[in-house]
XYZ file of C-alpha atoms in Angstrom:
147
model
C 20.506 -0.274 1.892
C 17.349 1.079 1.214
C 14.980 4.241 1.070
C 11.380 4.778 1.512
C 9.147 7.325 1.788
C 7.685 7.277 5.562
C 6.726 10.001 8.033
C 9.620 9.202 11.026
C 8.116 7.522 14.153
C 10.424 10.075 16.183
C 8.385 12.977 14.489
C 5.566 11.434 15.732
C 6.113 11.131 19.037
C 7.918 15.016 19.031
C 4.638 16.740 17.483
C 2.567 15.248 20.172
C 5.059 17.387 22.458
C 4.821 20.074 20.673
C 8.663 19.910 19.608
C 7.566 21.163 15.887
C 6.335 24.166 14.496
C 5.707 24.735 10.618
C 3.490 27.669 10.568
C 4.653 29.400 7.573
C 5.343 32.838 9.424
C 7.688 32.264 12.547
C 7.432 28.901 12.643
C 10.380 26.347 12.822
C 13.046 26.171 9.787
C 13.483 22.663 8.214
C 16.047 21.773 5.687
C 16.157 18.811 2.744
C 19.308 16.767 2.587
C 19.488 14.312 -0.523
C 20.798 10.948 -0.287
C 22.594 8.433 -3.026
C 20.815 4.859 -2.923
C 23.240 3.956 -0.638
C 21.362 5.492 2.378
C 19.068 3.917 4.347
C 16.312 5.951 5.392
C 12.607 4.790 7.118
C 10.575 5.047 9.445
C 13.289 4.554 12.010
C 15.133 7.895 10.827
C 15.489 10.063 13.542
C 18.348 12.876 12.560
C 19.855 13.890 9.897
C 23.124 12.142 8.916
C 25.740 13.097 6.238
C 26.184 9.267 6.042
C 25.616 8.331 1.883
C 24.640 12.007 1.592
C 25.033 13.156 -1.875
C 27.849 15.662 -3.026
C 29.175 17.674 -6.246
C 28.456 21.078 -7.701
C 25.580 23.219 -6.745
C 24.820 21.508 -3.394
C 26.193 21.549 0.132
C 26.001 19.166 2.663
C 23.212 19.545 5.061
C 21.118 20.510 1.557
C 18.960 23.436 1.835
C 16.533 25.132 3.734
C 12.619 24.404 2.128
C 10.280 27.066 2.627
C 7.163 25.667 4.968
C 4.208 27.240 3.047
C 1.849 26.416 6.538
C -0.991 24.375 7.603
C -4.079 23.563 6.292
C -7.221 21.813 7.281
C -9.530 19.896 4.631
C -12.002 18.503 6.587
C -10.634 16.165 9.482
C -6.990 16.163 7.503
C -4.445 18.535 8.480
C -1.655 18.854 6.542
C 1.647 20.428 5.765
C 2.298 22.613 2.226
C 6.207 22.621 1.165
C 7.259 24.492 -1.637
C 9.135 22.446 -4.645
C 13.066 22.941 -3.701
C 15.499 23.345 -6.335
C 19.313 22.954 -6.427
C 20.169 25.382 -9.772
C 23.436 24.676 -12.071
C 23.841 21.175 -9.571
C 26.021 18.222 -10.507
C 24.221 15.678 -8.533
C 22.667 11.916 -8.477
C 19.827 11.425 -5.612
C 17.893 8.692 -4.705
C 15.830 9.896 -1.776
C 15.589 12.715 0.926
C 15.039 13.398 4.313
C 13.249 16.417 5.794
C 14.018 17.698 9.321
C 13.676 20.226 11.574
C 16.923 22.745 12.014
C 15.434 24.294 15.271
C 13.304 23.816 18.546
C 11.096 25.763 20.442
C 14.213 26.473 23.188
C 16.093 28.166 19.364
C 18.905 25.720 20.255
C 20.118 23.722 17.205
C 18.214 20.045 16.115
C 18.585 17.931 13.306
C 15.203 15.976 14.485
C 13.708 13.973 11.222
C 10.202 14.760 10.235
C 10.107 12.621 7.063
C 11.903 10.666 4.187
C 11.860 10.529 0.774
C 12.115 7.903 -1.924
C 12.654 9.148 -5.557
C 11.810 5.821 -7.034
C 15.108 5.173 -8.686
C 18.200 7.427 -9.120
C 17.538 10.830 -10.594
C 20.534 13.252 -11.857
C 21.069 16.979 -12.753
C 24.460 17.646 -15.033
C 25.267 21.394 -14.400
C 21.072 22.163 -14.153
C 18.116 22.001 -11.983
C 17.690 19.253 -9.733
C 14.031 19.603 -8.619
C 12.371 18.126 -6.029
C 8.662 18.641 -6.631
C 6.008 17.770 -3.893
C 2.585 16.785 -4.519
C -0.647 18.230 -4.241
C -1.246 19.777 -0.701
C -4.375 18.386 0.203
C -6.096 16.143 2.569
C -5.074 12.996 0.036
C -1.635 13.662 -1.057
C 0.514 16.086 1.148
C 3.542 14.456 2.122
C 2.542 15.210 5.656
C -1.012 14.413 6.609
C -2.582 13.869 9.593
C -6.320 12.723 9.604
């Protein structure tokens, strides 16, 4: 199995709908759900799965809603600003993520994957912080970037 870090194909095809909405006021809510290295999560995500999902203290399965902080546009980028998610007093041992939308435009429920995540290597909280910090939000290094 394996993780990278890749915006989903399936996302791409939904935004050109218009299935996605991350405008930080009454836009769409999207959760992060963190995976053991036992996942397998690409490009070719397209839902969330509790399949190889992490578990233990201080997180729940699912993971947790992230707060969209909205769109920006640095020349001919646009881009998407996430604030860093934390799991406090969490007992846990991720290797990657996957972001994806909890909601459509209809309000019925989704689970549609906008991106994954790959941590590099296994990371671990015992009874702290587990942190997921995102880059920069800019037209070079958001996570999600469109130019």
């Amino acid at each position: 199995m394996a993780i990278s870090t890749a915006m989903c194909s399936s996302f791409k095809e939904q935004l050109l709908k218009g299935q996605h909405d991350f405008d930080s006021s009454g836009g769409h809510t999207f959760k992060m759900a963190l995976y053991t290295s036992s996942a397998s999560l690409d490009a070719s995500t397209t839902d969330y799965s509790a399949t190889n999902e992490v578990s233990g203290t201080g997180y729940s399965a699912g993971g947790q809603v992230i707060a969209s902080n909205g769109v920006s546009l640095s020349g001919t980028t646009a881009f998407v600003d996430f604030a860093d998610e934390t799991w406090t007093t969490a007992t846990i041992t991720a290797r990657g993520a996957l972001i994806y939308n909890t909601t459509t435009d209809g309000g019925s429920s989704t689970t549609d994957a906008i991106c994954t995540l790959d941590f590099g290597g296994d990371k671990t909280s015992t009874n702290g912080d587990f942190v997921v910090q995102f880059p920069t939000a800019d037209a070079s290094n958001a996570i999600i970037r469109i130019a």
